[in-house]
Amino acid sequence: MTITIALSKGRIFEETMPLLNAAGITALEDPESSRKLILTTNRADVRLIIVRASDVPTYVQYGAADLGVAGKDVLEEHGGTGLYQPLDMNIARCRMMVAVRDDFDYESAVRQGARLRVATKYVQTARAHFAAKGVHVDLIKLYGSMELAPLVGLSDAIVDLVSSGNTLKANHLKAVEHIADISSRLIVNQAALKLKHDVIQPMLDAFKLAIRK
Ligand code: PRT
Ligand code: MG
């Protein structure tokens, strides 16, 4: 019985490794230097697959991976159908924010009931946020580099993740609203949890003990 764990390269992979190590799993290859998409581990029955961050829930939902680690931002957009989310891994932390140009008077625009143009990769999150506030928005879907949109007149505002705030600062943007605190969650395929319970449950227990509060 093989356990497949879906991870994305970069911060999620790096920050998940100590937790996997605590569960007795070590990767035998590094996704940054290897071009392989299926990585072996020290355990013959555990393999890692490397997918785009936003594709992790899809692999787990369909059972192509048993487990995965995905940001709450990604899970919110995906909807989470067919996924069990037992643990907040408390890694890859950041904040979902609304940001505008330094010189844009966001408060007045909102107060006057202006129709805001908002560019984002997080369309569901943005729609829910502004609907709850009763602010009318036109959403423009982007796939990355949201910070550029207000600078070239594509939008008035963006909804994006902020961690250090350096990207906003470097592009003369300011955060004007906090939407949510984000961290990465462990996700488990519901059928796999039942069928492979004897192997998966000890992993969940080990992760739980190793998660930093
Ligand atoms: O990069 P790619 O298009 O392949 O996919 P991705 O961007 O979804 O993946 P990745 O690995 O960059 O992010 C994976 C997960 O890490 C996200 O889903 C978040 O849950 C989490 N995370 C934590 C972040 C950040 N911090 C973060 N700072 N994801 C992205 N950023 C970006 C942000 O979008 C902005 O452009 O970093 C920039 C801001 O950083 P600061 O430090 O300048 O504020
Ligand atoms: Mg990225």
PDB file of C-alpha atoms and ligand atoms in Angstrom:
ATOM      1  CA  MET A   1       0.000   0.000   0.000  1.00  0.00           C
ATOM      2  CA  THR A   2       1.637   3.226  -1.188  1.00  0.00           C
ATOM      3  CA  ILE A   3       0.980   6.661   0.279  1.00  0.00           C
ATOM      4  CA  THR A   4       1.300   9.583  -2.143  1.00  0.00           C
ATOM      5  CA  ILE A   5       1.779  13.085  -0.741  1.00  0.00           C
ATOM      6  CA  ALA A   6       1.260  16.133  -3.002  1.00  0.00           C
ATOM      7  CA  LEU A   7       3.406  19.197  -2.327  1.00  0.00           C
ATOM      8  CA  SER A   8       4.364  22.304  -4.251  1.00  0.00           C
ATOM      9  CA  LYS A   9       7.960  23.436  -4.701  1.00  0.00           C
ATOM     10  CA  GLY A  10       9.311  26.355  -2.756  1.00  0.00           C
ATOM     11  CA  ARG A  11       8.047  27.466   0.638  1.00  0.00           C
ATOM     12  CA  ILE A  12       5.474  24.692   1.114  1.00  0.00           C
ATOM     13  CA  PHE A  13       7.993  21.953   0.341  1.00  0.00           C
ATOM     14  CA  GLU A  14      10.657  23.532   2.555  1.00  0.00           C
ATOM     15  CA  GLU A  15       8.365  24.170   5.494  1.00  0.00           C
ATOM     16  CA  THR A  16       6.656  20.749   5.252  1.00  0.00           C
ATOM     17  CA  MET A  17       9.954  18.829   5.344  1.00  0.00           C
ATOM     18  CA  PRO A  18      10.576  19.226   9.099  1.00  0.00           C
ATOM     19  CA  LEU A  19       7.056  17.951   9.782  1.00  0.00           C
ATOM     20  CA  LEU A  20       7.528  14.976   7.453  1.00  0.00           C
ATOM     21  CA  ASN A  21      10.883  14.293   9.112  1.00  0.00           C
ATOM     22  CA  ALA A  22       9.148  14.238  12.481  1.00  0.00           C
ATOM     23  CA  ALA A  23       6.885  11.529  11.069  1.00  0.00           C
ATOM     24  CA  GLY A  24       9.982   9.558  10.028  1.00  0.00           C
ATOM     25  CA  ILE A  25       9.799  10.500   6.333  1.00  0.00           C
ATOM     26  CA  THR A  26      12.738  12.068   4.513  1.00  0.00           C
ATOM     27  CA  ALA A  27      12.850  13.010   0.841  1.00  0.00           C
ATOM     28  CA  LEU A  28      15.704  11.359  -1.049  1.00  0.00           C
ATOM     29  CA  GLU A  29      15.649  14.004  -3.803  1.00  0.00           C
ATOM     30  CA  ASP A  30      15.376  17.782  -3.830  1.00  0.00           C
ATOM     31  CA  PRO A  31      12.677  19.215  -6.150  1.00  0.00           C
ATOM     32  CA  GLU A  32      14.734  22.396  -6.686  1.00  0.00           C
ATOM     33  CA  SER A  33      17.626  20.498  -8.298  1.00  0.00           C
ATOM     34  CA  SER A  34      15.865  17.419  -9.635  1.00  0.00           C
ATOM     35  CA  ARG A  35      13.429  17.694 -12.518  1.00  0.00           C
ATOM     36  CA  LYS A  36      11.551  14.662 -11.330  1.00  0.00           C
ATOM     37  CA  LEU A  37       7.912  15.112 -10.394  1.00  0.00           C
ATOM     38  CA  ILE A  38       7.749  11.931  -8.348  1.00  0.00           C
ATOM     39  CA  LEU A  39      10.250  11.854  -5.507  1.00  0.00           C
ATOM     40  CA  THR A  40      11.214   8.823  -3.477  1.00  0.00           C
ATOM     41  CA  THR A  41      11.559   8.891   0.286  1.00  0.00           C
ATOM     42  CA  ASN A  42      13.376   6.761   2.852  1.00  0.00           C
ATOM     43  CA  ARG A  43      10.153   4.765   3.140  1.00  0.00           C
ATOM     44  CA  ALA A  44       9.409   2.402   0.289  1.00  0.00           C
ATOM     45  CA  ASP A  45       5.679   2.939   0.845  1.00  0.00           C
ATOM     46  CA  VAL A  46       5.730   6.770   0.741  1.00  0.00           C
ATOM     47  CA  ARG A  47       6.315   8.970  -2.310  1.00  0.00           C
ATOM     48  CA  LEU A  48       6.034  12.694  -2.892  1.00  0.00           C
ATOM     49  CA  ILE A  49       4.592  14.284  -6.010  1.00  0.00           C
ATOM     50  CA  ILE A  50       5.435  17.861  -7.006  1.00  0.00           C
ATOM     51  CA  VAL A  51       2.522  19.886  -8.410  1.00  0.00           C
ATOM     52  CA  ARG A  52       1.552  23.545  -8.722  1.00  0.00           C
ATOM     53  CA  ALA A  53       0.344  24.981  -5.399  1.00  0.00           C
ATOM     54  CA  SER A  54      -3.155  25.569  -6.769  1.00  0.00           C
ATOM     55  CA  ASP A  55      -3.342  21.994  -8.128  1.00  0.00           C
ATOM     56  CA  VAL A  56      -2.682  20.248  -4.783  1.00  0.00           C
ATOM     57  CA  PRO A  57      -6.411  20.073  -3.782  1.00  0.00           C
ATOM     58  CA  THR A  58      -7.327  18.639  -7.191  1.00  0.00           C
ATOM     59  CA  TYR A  59      -4.824  15.747  -6.924  1.00  0.00           C
ATOM     60  CA  VAL A  60      -6.070  14.925  -3.419  1.00  0.00           C
ATOM     61  CA  GLN A  61      -9.767  15.330  -4.291  1.00  0.00           C
ATOM     62  CA  TYR A  62      -9.488  12.744  -7.080  1.00  0.00           C
ATOM     63  CA  GLY A  63      -7.344  10.393  -4.990  1.00  0.00           C
ATOM     64  CA  ALA A  64      -4.255  10.727  -7.223  1.00  0.00           C
ATOM     65  CA  ALA A  65      -2.614  11.792  -3.967  1.00  0.00           C
ATOM     66  CA  ASP A  66      -3.703  10.574  -0.539  1.00  0.00           C
ATOM     67  CA  LEU A  67      -2.417  13.606   1.325  1.00  0.00           C
ATOM     68  CA  GLY A  68      -1.354  17.113   0.408  1.00  0.00           C
ATOM     69  CA  VAL A  69      -0.384  20.444   1.881  1.00  0.00           C
ATOM     70  CA  ALA A  70      -2.152  23.536   0.555  1.00  0.00           C
ATOM     71  CA  GLY A  71      -2.568  27.156   1.601  1.00  0.00           C
ATOM     72  CA  LYS A  72      -5.920  28.233   3.017  1.00  0.00           C
ATOM     73  CA  ASP A  73      -5.984  30.739   0.126  1.00  0.00           C
ATOM     74  CA  VAL A  74      -5.851  27.873  -2.378  1.00  0.00           C
ATOM     75  CA  LEU A  75      -8.417  25.774  -0.460  1.00  0.00           C
ATOM     76  CA  GLU A  76     -10.845  28.694  -0.290  1.00  0.00           C
ATOM     77  CA  GLU A  77     -10.703  29.065  -4.089  1.00  0.00           C
ATOM     78  CA  HIS A  78     -10.936  25.314  -4.695  1.00  0.00           C
ATOM     79  CA  GLY A  79     -13.962  24.875  -2.428  1.00  0.00           C
ATOM     80  CA  GLY A  80     -12.616  21.837  -0.586  1.00  0.00           C
ATOM     81  CA  THR A  81     -15.049  19.203  -1.931  1.00  0.00           C
ATOM     82  CA  GLY A  82     -14.036  15.649  -1.078  1.00  0.00           C
ATOM     83  CA  LEU A  83     -11.248  16.831   1.195  1.00  0.00           C
ATOM     84  CA  TYR A  84     -10.758  16.186   4.874  1.00  0.00           C
ATOM     85  CA  GLN A  85      -8.762  18.996   6.530  1.00  0.00           C
ATOM     86  CA  PRO A  86      -7.621  17.597   9.881  1.00  0.00           C
ATOM     87  CA  LEU A  87      -4.648  19.858  10.629  1.00  0.00           C
ATOM     88  CA  ASP A  88      -3.504  23.429  10.355  1.00  0.00           C
ATOM     89  CA  MET A  89       0.230  22.905   9.731  1.00  0.00           C
ATOM     90  CA  ASN A  90       0.853  26.531  10.754  1.00  0.00           C
ATOM     91  CA  ILE A  91       3.423  27.003   7.959  1.00  0.00           C
ATOM     92  CA  ALA A  92       3.744  29.380   4.973  1.00  0.00           C
ATOM     93  CA  ARG A  93       1.922  32.007   6.997  1.00  0.00           C
ATOM     94  CA  CYS A  94       0.818  35.272   5.431  1.00  0.00           C
ATOM     95  CA  ARG A  95      -2.213  37.552   5.221  1.00  0.00           C
ATOM     96  CA  MET A  96      -4.834  37.999   2.503  1.00  0.00           C
ATOM     97  CA  MET A  97      -5.119  41.763   1.995  1.00  0.00           C
ATOM     98  CA  VAL A  98      -6.716  44.419  -0.166  1.00  0.00           C
ATOM     99  CA  ALA A  99      -4.080  46.834  -1.482  1.00  0.00           C
ATOM    100  CA  VAL A 100      -4.178  49.995  -3.568  1.00  0.00           C
ATOM    101  CA  ARG A 101      -1.716  52.597  -4.889  1.00  0.00           C
ATOM    102  CA  ASP A 102      -0.148  54.828  -2.224  1.00  0.00           C
ATOM    103  CA  ASP A 103      -2.018  57.812  -3.665  1.00  0.00           C
ATOM    104  CA  PHE A 104      -5.449  56.146  -3.958  1.00  0.00           C
ATOM    105  CA  ASP A 105      -8.100  57.265  -1.443  1.00  0.00           C
ATOM    106  CA  TYR A 106      -9.702  53.884  -0.794  1.00  0.00           C
ATOM    107  CA  GLU A 107     -11.914  55.012   2.101  1.00  0.00           C
ATOM    108  CA  SER A 108     -13.547  57.738   0.006  1.00  0.00           C
ATOM    109  CA  ALA A 109     -14.007  55.472  -2.990  1.00  0.00           C
ATOM    110  CA  VAL A 110     -15.769  52.902  -0.796  1.00  0.00           C
ATOM    111  CA  ARG A 111     -17.795  55.547   1.070  1.00  0.00           C
ATOM    112  CA  GLN A 112     -18.985  57.108  -2.178  1.00  0.00           C
ATOM    113  CA  GLY A 113     -20.149  53.710  -3.381  1.00  0.00           C
ATOM    114  CA  ALA A 114     -17.897  53.827  -6.436  1.00  0.00           C
ATOM    115  CA  ARG A 115     -17.709  50.608  -8.405  1.00  0.00           C
ATOM    116  CA  LEU A 116     -14.209  49.324  -7.680  1.00  0.00           C
ATOM    117  CA  ARG A 117     -12.140  47.392 -10.161  1.00  0.00           C
ATOM    118  CA  VAL A 118     -10.281  44.639  -8.325  1.00  0.00           C
ATOM    119  CA  ALA A 119      -7.610  42.450  -9.918  1.00  0.00           C
ATOM    120  CA  THR A 120      -6.817  39.132  -8.254  1.00  0.00           C
ATOM    121  CA  LYS A 121      -5.943  35.472  -8.526  1.00  0.00           C
ATOM    122  CA  TYR A 122      -8.396  34.927  -5.617  1.00  0.00           C
ATOM    123  CA  VAL A 123     -11.725  35.647  -7.291  1.00  0.00           C
ATOM    124  CA  GLN A 124     -13.933  33.641  -4.893  1.00  0.00           C
ATOM    125  CA  THR A 125     -12.291  35.120  -1.813  1.00  0.00           C
ATOM    126  CA  ALA A 126     -12.514  38.652  -3.208  1.00  0.00           C
ATOM    127  CA  ARG A 127     -16.140  38.231  -4.285  1.00  0.00           C
ATOM    128  CA  ALA A 128     -17.161  36.988  -0.828  1.00  0.00           C
ATOM    129  CA  HIS A 129     -15.217  39.732   0.955  1.00  0.00           C
ATOM    130  CA  PHE A 130     -16.694  42.650  -0.988  1.00  0.00           C
ATOM    131  CA  ALA A 131     -20.199  41.156  -1.060  1.00  0.00           C
ATOM    132  CA  ALA A 132     -20.154  40.936   2.755  1.00  0.00           C
ATOM    133  CA  LYS A 133     -19.198  44.623   2.891  1.00  0.00           C
ATOM    134  CA  GLY A 134     -21.793  45.585   0.305  1.00  0.00           C
ATOM    135  CA  VAL A 135     -19.124  47.055  -1.975  1.00  0.00           C
ATOM    136  CA  HIS A 136     -19.738  46.704  -5.712  1.00  0.00           C
ATOM    137  CA  VAL A 137     -16.731  45.343  -7.549  1.00  0.00           C
ATOM    138  CA  ASP A 138     -15.735  44.308 -11.024  1.00  0.00           C
ATOM    139  CA  LEU A 139     -13.337  41.398 -10.620  1.00  0.00           C
ATOM    140  CA  ILE A 140     -10.481  40.920 -13.059  1.00  0.00           C
ATOM    141  CA  LYS A 141      -8.881  37.476 -12.948  1.00  0.00           C
ATOM    142  CA  LEU A 142      -5.084  37.376 -12.989  1.00  0.00           C
ATOM    143  CA  TYR A 143      -2.673  34.461 -12.527  1.00  0.00           C
ATOM    144  CA  GLY A 144       0.208  36.331 -10.872  1.00  0.00           C
ATOM    145  CA  SER A 145       2.055  39.648 -10.399  1.00  0.00           C
ATOM    146  CA  MET A 146      -1.137  41.283  -9.119  1.00  0.00           C
ATOM    147  CA  GLU A 147       0.943  44.180  -7.763  1.00  0.00           C
ATOM    148  CA  LEU A 148       1.359  45.492 -11.295  1.00  0.00           C
ATOM    149  CA  ALA A 149      -2.350  45.955 -12.004  1.00  0.00           C
ATOM    150  CA  PRO A 150      -2.983  49.244 -10.108  1.00  0.00           C
ATOM    151  CA  LEU A 151       0.285  50.716 -11.413  1.00  0.00           C
ATOM    152  CA  VAL A 152      -0.740  50.494 -15.046  1.00  0.00           C
ATOM    153  CA  GLY A 153      -4.437  51.270 -14.634  1.00  0.00           C
ATOM    154  CA  LEU A 154      -5.788  47.750 -14.959  1.00  0.00           C
ATOM    155  CA  SER A 155      -7.499  48.008 -11.573  1.00  0.00           C
ATOM    156  CA  ASP A 156      -8.097  50.276  -8.554  1.00  0.00           C
ATOM    157  CA  ALA A 157      -7.251  47.583  -6.036  1.00  0.00           C
ATOM    158  CA  ILE A 158      -5.809  44.090  -5.729  1.00  0.00           C
ATOM    159  CA  VAL A 159      -6.531  41.190  -3.412  1.00  0.00           C
ATOM    160  CA  ASP A 160      -3.258  39.372  -2.724  1.00  0.00           C
ATOM    161  CA  LEU A 161      -1.109  37.689  -0.109  1.00  0.00           C
ATOM    162  CA  VAL A 162       1.300  39.765   1.921  1.00  0.00           C
ATOM    163  CA  SER A 163       4.022  38.456   4.195  1.00  0.00           C
ATOM    164  CA  SER A 164       6.889  40.924   4.746  1.00  0.00           C
ATOM    165  CA  GLY A 165       5.122  43.743   2.896  1.00  0.00           C
ATOM    166  CA  ASN A 166       8.256  44.368   0.809  1.00  0.00           C
ATOM    167  CA  THR A 167       6.563  43.688  -2.522  1.00  0.00           C
ATOM    168  CA  LEU A 168       3.820  46.233  -1.791  1.00  0.00           C
ATOM    169  CA  LYS A 169       6.378  48.803  -0.661  1.00  0.00           C
ATOM    170  CA  ALA A 170       8.637  48.286  -3.682  1.00  0.00           C
ATOM    171  CA  ASN A 171       5.662  48.954  -5.958  1.00  0.00           C
ATOM    172  CA  HIS A 172       4.266  51.984  -4.106  1.00  0.00           C
ATOM    173  CA  LEU A 173       1.195  50.145  -2.888  1.00  0.00           C
ATOM    174  CA  LYS A 174      -0.415  50.115   0.557  1.00  0.00           C
ATOM    175  CA  ALA A 175      -2.544  47.500   2.296  1.00  0.00           C
ATOM    176  CA  VAL A 176      -5.960  48.912   3.200  1.00  0.00           C
ATOM    177  CA  GLU A 177      -7.874  45.877   4.435  1.00  0.00           C
ATOM    178  CA  HIS A 178      -7.067  42.598   6.104  1.00  0.00           C
ATOM    179  CA  ILE A 179      -9.258  39.789   4.765  1.00  0.00           C
ATOM    180  CA  ALA A 180      -7.817  36.710   6.488  1.00  0.00           C
ATOM    181  CA  ASP A 181      -4.795  35.148   8.146  1.00  0.00           C
ATOM    182  CA  ILE A 182      -3.462  32.376   5.922  1.00  0.00           C
ATOM    183  CA  SER A 183      -1.491  29.240   6.709  1.00  0.00           C
ATOM    184  CA  SER A 184      -1.172  25.852   5.058  1.00  0.00           C
ATOM    185  CA  ARG A 185      -3.427  22.920   5.878  1.00  0.00           C
ATOM    186  CA  LEU A 186      -2.940  19.201   5.609  1.00  0.00           C
ATOM    187  CA  ILE A 187      -5.586  17.788   3.298  1.00  0.00           C
ATOM    188  CA  VAL A 188      -6.544  14.123   3.073  1.00  0.00           C
ATOM    189  CA  ASN A 189      -8.585  12.230   0.509  1.00  0.00           C
ATOM    190  CA  GLN A 190     -11.651  10.969   2.365  1.00  0.00           C
ATOM    191  CA  ALA A 191     -11.666   7.481   0.821  1.00  0.00           C
ATOM    192  CA  ALA A 192      -7.920   7.075   1.417  1.00  0.00           C
ATOM    193  CA  LEU A 193      -8.370   7.988   5.072  1.00  0.00           C
ATOM    194  CA  LYS A 194     -10.735   5.035   5.457  1.00  0.00           C
ATOM    195  CA  LEU A 195      -8.900   2.525   3.253  1.00  0.00           C
ATOM    196  CA  LYS A 196      -5.372   3.394   4.413  1.00  0.00           C
ATOM    197  CA  HIS A 197      -6.257   4.432   7.940  1.00  0.00           C
ATOM    198  CA  ASP A 198      -3.597   2.243   9.610  1.00  0.00           C
ATOM    199  CA  VAL A 199      -0.816   4.020   7.711  1.00  0.00           C
ATOM    200  CA  ILE A 200      -2.266   7.538   7.527  1.00  0.00           C
ATOM    201  CA  GLN A 201      -3.432   7.921  11.135  1.00  0.00           C
ATOM    202  CA  PRO A 202       0.086   7.517  12.675  1.00  0.00           C
ATOM    203  CA  MET A 203       1.333  10.157  10.203  1.00  0.00           C
ATOM    204  CA  LEU A 204      -1.402  12.570  11.298  1.00  0.00           C
ATOM    205  CA  ASP A 205      -0.515  11.921  14.951  1.00  0.00           C
ATOM    206  CA  ALA A 206       3.190  12.599  14.293  1.00  0.00           C
ATOM    207  CA  PHE A 207       2.425  15.813  12.380  1.00  0.00           C
ATOM    208  CA  LYS A 208       0.160  16.981  15.164  1.00  0.00           C
ATOM    209  CA  LEU A 209       2.916  16.580  17.745  1.00  0.00           C
ATOM    210  CA  ALA A 210       5.472  18.368  15.544  1.00  0.00           C
ATOM    211  CA  ILE A 211       3.360  21.362  14.506  1.00  0.00           C
ATOM    212  CA  ARG A 212       4.658  24.589  16.008  1.00  0.00           C
ATOM    213  CA  LYS A 213       1.957  26.650  17.621  1.00  0.00           C
TER     214      LYS A 213
HETATM  215  O1  PRT B   1       4.336  30.554  -7.690  1.00  0.00           O
HETATM  216  P1  PRT B   1       3.279  29.714  -8.384  1.00  0.00           P
HETATM  217  O2  PRT B   1       2.474  30.475  -9.375  1.00  0.00           O
HETATM  218  O3  PRT B   1       3.778  28.378  -8.862  1.00  0.00           O
HETATM  219  O4  PRT B   1       2.211  29.292  -7.305  1.00  0.00           O
HETATM  220  P2  PRT B   1       1.947  29.962  -5.949  1.00  0.00           P
HETATM  221  O5  PRT B   1       2.334  31.391  -5.935  1.00  0.00           O
HETATM  222  O6  PRT B   1       0.544  29.622  -5.590  1.00  0.00           O
HETATM  223  O7  PRT B   1       2.934  29.108  -5.036  1.00  0.00           O
HETATM  224  P3  PRT B   1       3.932  29.606  -3.915  1.00  0.00           P
HETATM  225  O8  PRT B   1       4.837  28.441  -3.640  1.00  0.00           O
HETATM  226  O9  PRT B   1       4.521  30.910  -4.260  1.00  0.00           O
HETATM  227  O10 PRT B   1       2.944  29.805  -2.686  1.00  0.00           O
HETATM  228  C1  PRT B   1       2.375  28.690  -2.050  1.00  0.00           C
HETATM  229  C2  PRT B   1       1.595  29.147  -0.842  1.00  0.00           C
HETATM  230  O11 PRT B   1       2.430  29.850   0.072  1.00  0.00           O
HETATM  231  C3  PRT B   1       0.461  30.118  -1.126  1.00  0.00           C
HETATM  232  O12 PRT B   1      -0.678  29.441  -1.586  1.00  0.00           O
HETATM  233  C4  PRT B   1       0.266  30.755   0.254  1.00  0.00           C
HETATM  234  O13 PRT B   1      -0.625  29.979   1.033  1.00  0.00           O
HETATM  235  C5  PRT B   1       1.667  30.692   0.879  1.00  0.00           C
HETATM  236  N1  PRT B   1       2.358  31.985   0.982  1.00  0.00           N
HETATM  237  C6  PRT B   1       2.894  32.483   2.131  1.00  0.00           C
HETATM  238  C7  PRT B   1       2.576  32.891   0.015  1.00  0.00           C
HETATM  239  C8  PRT B   1       3.241  33.973   0.611  1.00  0.00           C
HETATM  240  N2  PRT B   1       3.442  33.684   1.918  1.00  0.00           N
HETATM  241  C9  PRT B   1       3.611  35.117  -0.198  1.00  0.00           C
HETATM  242  N3  PRT B   1       4.191  36.078   0.322  1.00  0.00           N
HETATM  243  N4  PRT B   1       2.279  32.898  -1.308  1.00  0.00           N
HETATM  244  C10 PRT B   1       2.641  33.953  -2.046  1.00  0.00           C
HETATM  245  N5  PRT B   1       3.286  35.058  -1.551  1.00  0.00           N
HETATM  246  C11 PRT B   1       3.602  36.137  -2.528  1.00  0.00           C
HETATM  247  C12 PRT B   1       2.460  37.149  -2.660  1.00  0.00           C
HETATM  248  O14 PRT B   1       1.507  36.698  -3.609  1.00  0.00           O
HETATM  249  C13 PRT B   1       3.163  38.426  -3.105  1.00  0.00           C
HETATM  250  O15 PRT B   1       3.355  38.467  -4.498  1.00  0.00           O
HETATM  251  O16 PRT B   1       4.729  36.908  -2.137  1.00  0.00           O
HETATM  252  C14 PRT B   1       4.515  38.291  -2.440  1.00  0.00           C
HETATM  253  C15 PRT B   1       4.469  39.134  -1.190  1.00  0.00           C
HETATM  254  O17 PRT B   1       5.499  38.806  -0.317  1.00  0.00           O
HETATM  255  P4  PRT B   1       6.108  39.945   0.628  1.00  0.00           P
HETATM  256  O18 PRT B   1       7.018  39.213   1.571  1.00  0.00           O
HETATM  257  O19 PRT B   1       6.880  40.885  -0.274  1.00  0.00           O
HETATM  258  O20 PRT B   1       4.989  40.642   1.331  1.00  0.00           O
HETATM  259 MG    MG B   2       4.350  32.191  -6.072  1.00  0.00          MG
END
